[in-house]
Tab-separated table of C-alpha atoms in Angstrom:
chain	number	residue	atom	x	y	z
A	86	UNK	CA	13.637	-15.837	-9.940
A	87	UNK	CA	16.959	-13.981	-10.781
A	88	UNK	CA	16.609	-10.591	-8.235
A	89	UNK	CA	15.753	-7.602	-10.796
A	90	UNK	CA	17.308	-4.415	-9.387
A	91	UNK	CA	15.258	-0.953	-9.356
A	92	UNK	CA	17.421	1.530	-10.552
A	93	UNK	CA	15.218	4.242	-9.645
A	94	UNK	CA	12.152	5.034	-7.733
A	95	UNK	CA	9.878	8.223	-7.171
A	96	UNK	CA	6.009	8.849	-6.084
A	97	UNK	CA	3.622	11.355	-5.547
A	98	UNK	CA	0.533	11.345	-3.103
A	99	UNK	CA	-1.524	13.145	-0.239
A	100	UNK	CA	1.672	12.392	1.626
A	101	UNK	CA	3.561	15.044	-0.494
A	102	UNK	CA	6.146	14.392	-3.667
A	103	UNK	CA	8.832	12.749	-3.951
A	104	UNK	CA	10.580	9.278	-1.674
A	105	UNK	CA	11.542	11.603	1.360
A	106	UNK	CA	8.041	13.002	1.969
A	107	UNK	CA	6.674	9.826	2.281
A	108	UNK	CA	9.472	8.199	4.581
A	109	UNK	CA	9.229	11.652	6.561
A	110	UNK	CA	5.277	11.151	6.914
A	111	UNK	CA	5.619	7.384	7.842
A	112	UNK	CA	8.367	8.218	10.578
A	113	UNK	CA	6.335	10.721	11.914
A	114	UNK	CA	2.828	8.891	11.682
A	115	UNK	CA	1.582	11.997	9.785
A	116	UNK	CA	-1.033	11.423	7.498
A	117	UNK	CA	-2.068	13.124	4.390
A	118	UNK	CA	-6.010	12.098	4.701
A	119	UNK	CA	-8.223	15.250	5.040
A	120	UNK	CA	-11.999	15.680	4.806
A	121	UNK	CA	-13.541	15.434	1.239
A	122	UNK	CA	-13.622	18.847	-0.565
A	123	UNK	CA	-13.349	17.458	-3.844
A	124	UNK	CA	-16.793	17.480	-6.424
A	125	UNK	CA	-18.592	15.000	-5.801
A	126	UNK	CA	-19.130	15.734	-2.185
A	127	UNK	CA	-19.914	12.253	-1.034
A	128	UNK	CA	-18.564	12.676	2.210
A	129	UNK	CA	-15.753	10.648	3.886
A	130	UNK	CA	-11.897	11.815	3.707
A	131	UNK	CA	-9.783	11.548	1.046
A	132	UNK	CA	-5.924	11.841	-0.166
A	133	UNK	CA	-5.725	14.641	-2.353
A	134	UNK	CA	-2.672	16.125	-3.867
A	135	UNK	CA	-2.895	19.478	-3.624
A	136	UNK	CA	0.043	20.424	-6.252
A	137	UNK	CA	-2.003	18.893	-9.090
A	138	UNK	CA	-4.346	21.553	-9.976
A	139	UNK	CA	-1.388	24.551	-10.144
A	140	UNK	CA	0.727	21.888	-12.473
A	141	UNK	CA	1.090	22.202	-16.130
A	142	UNK	CA	2.447	19.880	-18.548
A	143	UNK	CA	5.527	21.183	-20.882
A	144	UNK	CA	3.920	22.934	-24.098
A	145	UNK	CA	4.867	20.142	-26.293
A	146	UNK	CA	2.483	17.781	-24.510
A	147	UNK	CA	-0.420	20.155	-24.058
A	148	UNK	CA	-2.721	17.734	-25.549
A	149	UNK	CA	-2.214	15.314	-23.031
A	150	UNK	CA	-3.280	17.735	-20.303
A	151	UNK	CA	-6.053	16.256	-17.466
A	152	UNK	CA	-5.441	15.232	-13.789
A	153	UNK	CA	-4.064	11.915	-14.373
A	154	UNK	CA	-1.335	12.675	-16.819
A	155	UNK	CA	-0.095	16.157	-14.276
A	156	UNK	CA	0.146	13.828	-11.224
A	157	UNK	CA	2.015	11.553	-13.215
A	158	UNK	CA	4.227	14.332	-14.815
A	159	UNK	CA	4.713	15.858	-10.775
A	160	UNK	CA	6.240	12.440	-10.142
A	161	UNK	CA	8.815	11.844	-13.361
A	162	UNK	CA	10.110	15.195	-11.987
A	163	UNK	CA	10.907	14.034	-8.511
A	164	UNK	CA	13.538	12.150	-7.223
A	165	UNK	CA	15.850	12.817	-10.298
A	166	UNK	CA	13.860	9.983	-11.827
A	167	UNK	CA	13.388	11.572	-15.567
A	168	UNK	CA	17.317	11.901	-15.302
A	169	UNK	CA	17.829	8.212	-14.367
A	170	UNK	CA	15.790	7.217	-17.173
A	171	UNK	CA	17.740	9.493	-19.408
A	172	UNK	CA	20.712	7.971	-18.162
A	173	UNK	CA	19.575	4.356	-18.835
A	174	UNK	CA	18.577	5.681	-22.500
A	175	UNK	CA	22.247	6.692	-22.645
A	176	UNK	CA	23.229	3.130	-21.923
A	177	UNK	CA	21.075	1.047	-23.864
A	178	UNK	CA	19.660	3.447	-26.344
A	179	UNK	CA	15.952	4.685	-26.334
A	180	UNK	CA	14.634	1.853	-28.657
A	181	UNK	CA	15.395	-0.519	-25.350
A	182	UNK	CA	13.573	1.058	-22.899
A	183	UNK	CA	10.347	-0.264	-22.411
A	184	UNK	CA	7.213	1.264	-20.496
A	185	UNK	CA	4.357	-0.699	-18.516
A	186	UNK	CA	2.458	1.303	-16.215
A	187	UNK	CA	-1.061	0.730	-15.027
A	188	UNK	CA	-4.159	2.752	-14.198
A	189	UNK	CA	-8.000	1.874	-13.590
A	190	UNK	CA	-9.532	5.275	-14.582
A	191	UNK	CA	-6.631	7.131	-16.744
A	192	UNK	CA	-7.805	10.763	-17.365
A	193	UNK	CA	-11.751	10.011	-17.173
A	194	UNK	CA	-12.094	13.497	-15.158
A	195	UNK	CA	-11.575	14.936	-18.451
A	196	UNK	CA	-14.465	13.357	-20.022
A	197	UNK	CA	-16.394	14.303	-16.934
A	198	UNK	CA	-15.917	17.648	-17.263
A	199	UNK	CA	-16.552	17.451	-21.183
A	200	UNK	CA	-19.932	16.051	-20.210
A	201	UNK	CA	-20.787	18.970	-18.253
A	202	UNK	CA	-20.004	21.199	-21.512
A	203	UNK	CA	-22.294	19.611	-23.732
A	204	UNK	CA	-24.049	21.903	-26.229
A	205	UNK	CA	-27.561	22.028	-27.434
A	206	UNK	CA	-26.591	19.809	-30.271
A	207	UNK	CA	-25.605	17.086	-27.764
A	208	UNK	CA	-22.199	16.989	-29.181
A	209	UNK	CA	-19.116	16.895	-26.876
A	210	UNK	CA	-16.941	19.915	-26.880
A	211	UNK	CA	-14.531	20.066	-29.929
A	212	UNK	CA	-11.484	20.802	-27.147
A	213	UNK	CA	-11.996	17.365	-25.621
A	214	UNK	CA	-9.580	14.968	-26.838
A	215	UNK	CA	-10.250	11.377	-25.782
A	216	UNK	CA	-6.991	9.873	-27.385
A	217	UNK	CA	-5.175	12.415	-25.306
A	218	UNK	CA	-6.854	12.573	-21.568
A	219	UNK	CA	-9.260	9.463	-21.420
A	220	UNK	CA	-8.148	6.715	-23.320
A	221	UNK	CA	-6.105	3.957	-21.226
A	222	UNK	CA	-3.358	4.273	-23.394
A	223	UNK	CA	-3.002	8.221	-22.650
A	224	UNK	CA	-1.014	7.375	-19.750
A	225	UNK	CA	1.458	5.408	-22.076
A	226	UNK	CA	1.639	7.950	-24.557
A	227	UNK	CA	2.005	10.756	-22.638
A	228	UNK	CA	5.147	9.019	-20.688
A	229	UNK	CA	6.841	7.523	-23.940
A	230	UNK	CA	6.929	11.094	-25.252
A	231	UNK	CA	8.015	13.226	-21.793
A	232	UNK	CA	10.727	10.617	-21.355
A	233	UNK	CA	11.400	10.126	-25.099
A	234	UNK	CA	11.191	6.057	-25.078
A	235	UNK	CA	10.784	4.215	-28.382
A	236	UNK	CA	10.851	0.742	-26.652
A	237	UNK	CA	7.743	-1.335	-26.498
A	238	UNK	CA	5.100	0.211	-23.955
A	239	UNK	CA	1.821	-0.889	-22.612
A	240	UNK	CA	-0.923	-0.028	-20.138
A	241	UNK	CA	-2.164	-2.416	-17.547
A	242	UNK	CA	-5.807	-1.983	-16.122
A	243	UNK	CA	-6.697	-4.560	-13.524
A	244	UNK	CA	-8.562	-2.284	-11.058
A	245	UNK	CA	-6.485	-1.967	-8.040
A	246	UNK	CA	-3.798	-4.353	-8.944
A	247	UNK	CA	-2.620	-2.584	-12.113
A	248	UNK	CA	0.466	-0.770	-10.871
A	249	UNK	CA	2.082	-3.807	-9.075
A	250	UNK	CA	1.199	-6.359	-12.099
A	251	UNK	CA	3.598	-3.995	-13.929
A	252	UNK	CA	6.196	-5.165	-12.404
A	253	UNK	CA	5.583	-8.823	-13.420
A	254	UNK	CA	5.583	-7.759	-17.143
A	255	UNK	CA	8.698	-5.524	-17.096
A	256	UNK	CA	10.580	-8.263	-15.700
A	257	UNK	CA	9.413	-10.305	-18.320
A	258	UNK	CA	10.491	-7.693	-21.178
A	259	UNK	CA	13.765	-7.740	-19.508
A	260	UNK	CA	14.162	-11.584	-19.140
A	261	UNK	CA	12.740	-12.298	-22.799
A	262	UNK	CA	15.753	-9.968	-23.889
A	263	UNK	CA	13.313	-7.462	-25.890
A	264	UNK	CA	14.567	-4.474	-23.159
A	265	UNK	CA	17.684	-3.049	-21.089
A	266	UNK	CA	15.495	-1.553	-18.793
A	267	UNK	CA	11.944	-0.845	-18.051
A	268	UNK	CA	9.792	1.909	-16.501
A	269	UNK	CA	6.975	0.395	-14.554
A	270	UNK	CA	4.390	2.165	-12.110
A	271	UNK	CA	1.303	3.892	-12.759
A	272	UNK	CA	-1.197	6.758	-11.978
A	273	UNK	CA	-4.873	6.962	-10.742
A	274	UNK	CA	-6.467	10.585	-9.768
A	275	UNK	CA	-9.406	11.323	-7.991
A	276	UNK	CA	-12.789	11.645	-10.201
A	277	UNK	CA	-15.808	11.708	-9.608
A	278	UNK	CA	-16.815	8.436	-11.169
A	279	UNK	CA	-14.575	6.728	-8.510
A	280	UNK	CA	-16.363	8.713	-5.578
A	281	UNK	CA	-19.863	8.211	-6.735
A	282	UNK	CA	-19.172	4.356	-7.215
A	283	UNK	CA	-17.547	3.754	-3.771
A	284	UNK	CA	-20.203	6.045	-2.046
A	285	UNK	CA	-22.883	3.922	-3.872
A	286	UNK	CA	-21.445	0.435	-2.608
A	287	UNK	CA	-21.484	1.959	0.587
A	288	UNK	CA	-17.808	1.759	1.118
A	289	UNK	CA	-16.623	5.216	1.860
A	290	UNK	CA	-15.661	5.806	5.478
A	291	UNK	CA	-17.048	8.501	7.234
A	292	UNK	CA	-13.863	9.681	9.058
A	293	UNK	CA	-10.325	8.469	7.755
A	294	UNK	CA	-10.034	5.028	7.108
A	295	UNK	CA	-8.744	2.740	9.686
A	296	UNK	CA	-7.531	-0.694	8.125
A	297	UNK	CA	-7.223	-3.677	10.648
A	298	UNK	CA	-9.848	-1.447	13.478
A	299	UNK	CA	-12.372	-3.183	14.980
A	300	UNK	CA	-14.451	-0.809	14.328
A	301	UNK	CA	-13.087	-0.176	10.328
A	302	UNK	CA	-15.805	1.370	8.403
A	303	UNK	CA	-14.369	1.764	4.906
A	304	UNK	CA	-12.106	3.432	2.504
A	305	UNK	CA	-10.419	6.837	1.818
A	306	UNK	CA	-10.228	7.386	-1.481
A	307	UNK	CA	-6.607	8.639	-2.556
A	308	UNK	CA	-4.692	9.398	-5.943
A	309	UNK	CA	-1.203	9.014	-6.476
A	310	UNK	CA	1.287	8.165	-9.153
A	311	UNK	CA	5.023	6.435	-9.137
A	312	UNK	CA	7.658	5.003	-11.023
A	313	UNK	CA	10.516	2.538	-10.993
A	314	UNK	CA	13.114	1.827	-13.473
A	315	UNK	CA	13.832	-1.906	-13.427
A	316	UNK	CA	17.515	-2.425	-15.001
A	317	UNK	CA	19.050	-5.635	-14.873
A	318	UNK	CA	22.848	-4.034	-14.325
A	319	UNK	CA	21.552	-1.280	-12.631
A	320	UNK	CA	24.516	0.868	-11.000
A	321	UNK	CA	24.201	1.435	-7.627
A	322	UNK	CA	20.837	-0.067	-7.243
A	323	UNK	CA	19.701	-0.611	-3.395
A	324	UNK	CA	16.311	-2.385	-3.683
A	325	UNK	CA	15.423	-5.290	-5.994
A	326	UNK	CA	12.290	-7.284	-6.736
A	327	UNK	CA	12.391	-10.620	-5.443
A	328	UNK	CA	9.933	-12.405	-6.475
A	329	UNK	CA	6.104	-12.074	-7.976
A	330	UNK	CA	3.092	-14.325	-7.777
A	331	UNK	CA	-0.888	-13.492	-9.309
A	332	UNK	CA	-3.698	-14.970	-9.438
A	333	UNK	CA	-7.632	-14.460	-10.121
A	334	UNK	CA	-10.288	-15.407	-7.418
A	335	UNK	CA	-13.040	-16.257	-9.967
A	336	UNK	CA	-15.246	-15.767	-7.229
A	337	UNK	CA	-17.333	-12.232	-7.535
A	338	UNK	CA	-16.815	-8.496	-9.528
A	339	UNK	CA	-16.690	-6.633	-6.691
A	340	UNK	CA	-16.344	-9.125	-3.159
A	341	UNK	CA	-13.170	-10.684	-2.565
A	342	UNK	CA	-13.191	-14.728	-2.162
A	343	UNK	CA	-14.020	-15.436	1.899
A	344	UNK	CA	-11.426	-17.633	2.843
A	345	UNK	CA	-8.353	-15.124	0.645
A	346	UNK	CA	-8.146	-18.511	-1.698
A	347	UNK	CA	-6.520	-16.126	-4.745
A	348	UNK	CA	-4.654	-14.117	-2.199
A	349	UNK	CA	-3.021	-17.208	-0.702
A	350	UNK	CA	-1.697	-18.657	-4.105
A	351	UNK	CA	-0.587	-15.097	-5.231
A	352	UNK	CA	1.457	-14.618	-2.038
A	353	UNK	CA	2.816	-18.426	-2.344
A	354	UNK	CA	3.510	-17.840	-5.880
A	355	UNK	CA	5.708	-14.760	-5.299
A	356	UNK	CA	7.578	-16.631	-2.155
A	357	UNK	CA	8.639	-19.790	-4.631
A	358	UNK	CA	9.502	-17.263	-7.133
A	359	UNK	CA	12.271	-15.656	-4.512
A	360	UNK	CA	12.926	-18.971	-3.066
A	361	UNK	CA	12.065	-18.017	0.458
A	362	UNK	CA	10.206	-19.380	2.846
A	363	UNK	CA	7.741	-17.507	5.243
A	364	UNK	CA	9.863	-17.348	7.955
A	365	UNK	CA	12.386	-15.367	5.947
A	366	UNK	CA	9.919	-12.481	5.329
A	367	UNK	CA	10.005	-9.862	8.318
A	368	UNK	CA	7.064	-7.724	7.036
A	369	UNK	CA	3.683	-8.543	4.934
A	370	UNK	CA	2.614	-5.237	3.535
A	371	UNK	CA	-1.274	-5.802	3.576
A	372	UNK	CA	-3.332	-4.354	0.744
A	373	UNK	CA	-5.476	-3.529	4.002
A	374	UNK	CA	-8.431	-0.971	2.284
A	375	UNK	CA	-10.241	-0.624	5.160
A	376	UNK	CA	-13.025	-2.394	4.662
A	377	UNK	CA	-14.983	-5.582	6.821
A	378	UNK	CA	-14.427	-8.069	4.177
A	379	UNK	CA	-11.199	-6.945	2.346
A	380	UNK	CA	-9.177	-6.816	5.672
A	381	UNK	CA	-11.235	-10.186	7.301
A	382	UNK	CA	-10.314	-11.898	4.126
A	383	UNK	CA	-6.651	-10.915	3.783
A	384	UNK	CA	-6.231	-11.807	7.474
A	385	UNK	CA	-7.059	-15.291	6.903
A	386	UNK	CA	-5.081	-15.477	3.826
A	387	UNK	CA	-1.932	-14.088	5.527
A	388	UNK	CA	-2.314	-16.204	8.648
A	389	UNK	CA	-2.727	-19.292	6.456
A	390	UNK	CA	0.889	-18.761	5.211
A	391	UNK	CA	2.762	-16.691	7.803
A	392	UNK	CA	0.630	-17.955	11.405
A	393	UNK	CA	1.063	-14.782	13.595
A	394	UNK	CA	4.829	-15.014	13.480
A	395	UNK	CA	5.446	-12.125	10.950
A	396	UNK	CA	4.440	-8.145	11.522
A	397	UNK	CA	1.654	-7.073	9.452
A	398	UNK	CA	0.146	-3.519	8.617
A	399	UNK	CA	-1.207	-1.350	5.969
A	400	UNK	CA	0.172	2.087	4.690
A	401	UNK	CA	-3.391	3.381	3.441
A	402	UNK	CA	-4.279	4.915	6.843
A	403	UNK	CA	-1.270	7.806	5.446
A	404	UNK	CA	-2.418	7.953	2.225
A	405	UNK	CA	-5.922	6.680	1.244
A	406	UNK	CA	-6.806	3.988	-1.233
A	407	UNK	CA	-4.917	4.926	-4.308
A	408	UNK	CA	-6.758	2.381	-6.618
A	409	UNK	CA	-4.696	1.457	-9.453
A	410	UNK	CA	-1.465	3.500	-8.247
A	411	UNK	CA	-1.681	1.766	-4.775
A	412	UNK	CA	1.239	-0.959	-6.134
A	413	UNK	CA	3.616	1.336	-7.098
A	414	UNK	CA	2.975	3.706	-4.587
A	415	UNK	CA	3.722	1.476	-1.632
A	416	UNK	CA	6.365	-0.559	-3.419
A	417	UNK	CA	8.294	3.023	-3.114
A	418	UNK	CA	6.892	3.645	0.289
A	419	UNK	CA	8.444	-0.061	1.299
A	420	UNK	CA	11.826	0.761	-0.409
A	421	UNK	CA	12.145	3.863	1.947
A	422	UNK	CA	11.301	1.393	4.816
A	423	UNK	CA	14.078	-1.161	3.626
A	424	UNK	CA	16.785	1.690	3.963
A	425	UNK	CA	15.510	2.955	6.933
A	426	UNK	CA	15.023	-0.216	8.882
A	427	UNK	CA	11.399	0.561	9.530
A	428	UNK	CA	8.288	-1.238	9.733
A	429	UNK	CA	5.094	1.376	9.265
A	430	UNK	CA	2.464	-0.001	11.948
A	431	UNK	CA	-1.521	0.582	10.722
A	432	UNK	CA	-2.077	4.440	11.384
A	433	UNK	CA	-5.305	5.520	13.380
A	434	UNK	CA	-5.928	1.998	14.787
A	435	UNK	CA	-7.077	2.128	18.215
A	436	UNK	CA	-7.979	-1.812	18.737
A	437	UNK	CA	-7.231	-4.507	16.064
A	438	UNK	CA	-10.054	-6.632	15.154
A	439	UNK	CA	-10.291	-9.040	17.924
A	440	UNK	CA	-11.301	-11.844	15.294
A	441	UNK	CA	-7.681	-11.189	13.248
A	442	UNK	CA	-5.387	-13.892	13.948
A	443	UNK	CA	-2.091	-12.614	12.227
A	444	UNK	CA	0.224	-10.345	13.919
A	445	UNK	CA	-1.487	-6.756	13.463
A	446	UNK	CA	1.142	-4.000	14.363
A	447	UNK	CA	-0.107	-0.607	15.157
A	448	UNK	CA	2.687	1.171	16.170
A	449	UNK	CA	5.913	1.878	14.343
A	450	UNK	CA	9.068	-0.964	14.545
A	451	UNK	CA	12.499	-0.617	13.810
A	452	UNK	CA	13.769	-3.907	12.351
A	453	UNK	CA	16.516	-4.316	9.777
A	454	UNK	CA	14.416	-5.531	6.823
A	455	UNK	CA	15.748	-8.630	4.691
A	456	UNK	CA	12.363	-9.335	2.736
A	457	UNK	CA	8.863	-7.729	2.627
A	458	UNK	CA	5.731	-9.062	0.886
A	459	UNK	CA	3.517	-6.186	-0.237
A	460	UNK	CA	-0.203	-7.089	-1.603
A	461	UNK	CA	-2.289	-5.486	-3.843
A	462	UNK	CA	-5.936	-7.095	-4.930
A	463	UNK	CA	-8.280	-5.649	-7.199
A	464	UNK	CA	-12.351	-5.825	-8.064
A	465	UNK	CA	-12.809	-8.667	-10.445
A	466	UNK	CA	-10.801	-10.981	-7.979
A	467	UNK	CA	-7.348	-9.981	-9.167
A	468	UNK	CA	-4.686	-10.747	-6.787
A	469	UNK	CA	-0.791	-9.773	-6.920
A	470	UNK	CA	2.138	-10.174	-4.680
A	471	UNK	CA	5.476	-8.744	-4.902
A	472	UNK	CA	8.664	-9.765	-3.003
A	473	UNK	CA	11.214	-6.993	-2.224
A	474	UNK	CA	14.549	-6.436	-0.521
A	475	UNK	CA	17.657	-4.981	-0.866
A	476	UNK	CA	19.561	-5.520	-4.298
């Protein structure tokens, strides 16, 4: 494929607001996880964005007020991202700017609060706005109005691969001639449904998550939002999307294919589309959730393609698993690492699982990064791999 320049990027997570906060955390090996103080108290550690509670949406967008959209608004206001989109609108016209964003739970926390206020009549409170908050379309509606966009808009909800897959659809909109630029990314916020759900699956680690560790014992749930502006003729773009691949395991609702068949296919397609051999990749950023099954499967899949020649690591030790937002968040972090010449080794790992055969690194390394593969996998067997590099 023809490389797709990324004109602007931004992210907010437990590491902070904006790209610089994320690079600082990676360089200093300072994670953003903390003991779970979010309702419900199901134990474990979480990646919480402290600023989201106090943040308020602009008055004209008050109907969209929920934790998820506030998180998205925090990201829009960082790194000059909204200004970059406005400049693209001036160059091409707002009707030529598309929007493709991902989320797994949208503003379901607003519905959870509404259910707590059900009256004696059994009805939800009158001020609960389903379309403005919980509906999956809420995120796109809010962003379209906040940014003044008039081009095609859609929301992808493919679990933890959601915001990674947005890069694929955004590129297609531009390549088809329907758009001159597309805002991609997504948001996923803490809520009771995900915390209870992962607790019921016994997947929440009692301490900070430790992807690839011999004693890893689960995930830390986090929240994040992030966006990227894809633009074919982007002025001054430093990073580009070079390839993408996607597949479905068709194996199990919540368990990955044990041999990583779908993951292998997604990575292979992404490399083929980028026109690269495995030897041209300098870092594989793992999905790396910290669960026994995911990390073992991903190690087998990565080793099948890259052997033990390429450094591999996960960044979820810094931010937690931000679910549908992990694809965009980790793309933004990779963009900073490419610019900085940094491979971020897994955080908090004492000993790499001795059964792993890929080259897992647990300390930061300086490296002139040419090409990076990033994986995002989701429940339902959804797999998405992106190849990133300098524009």
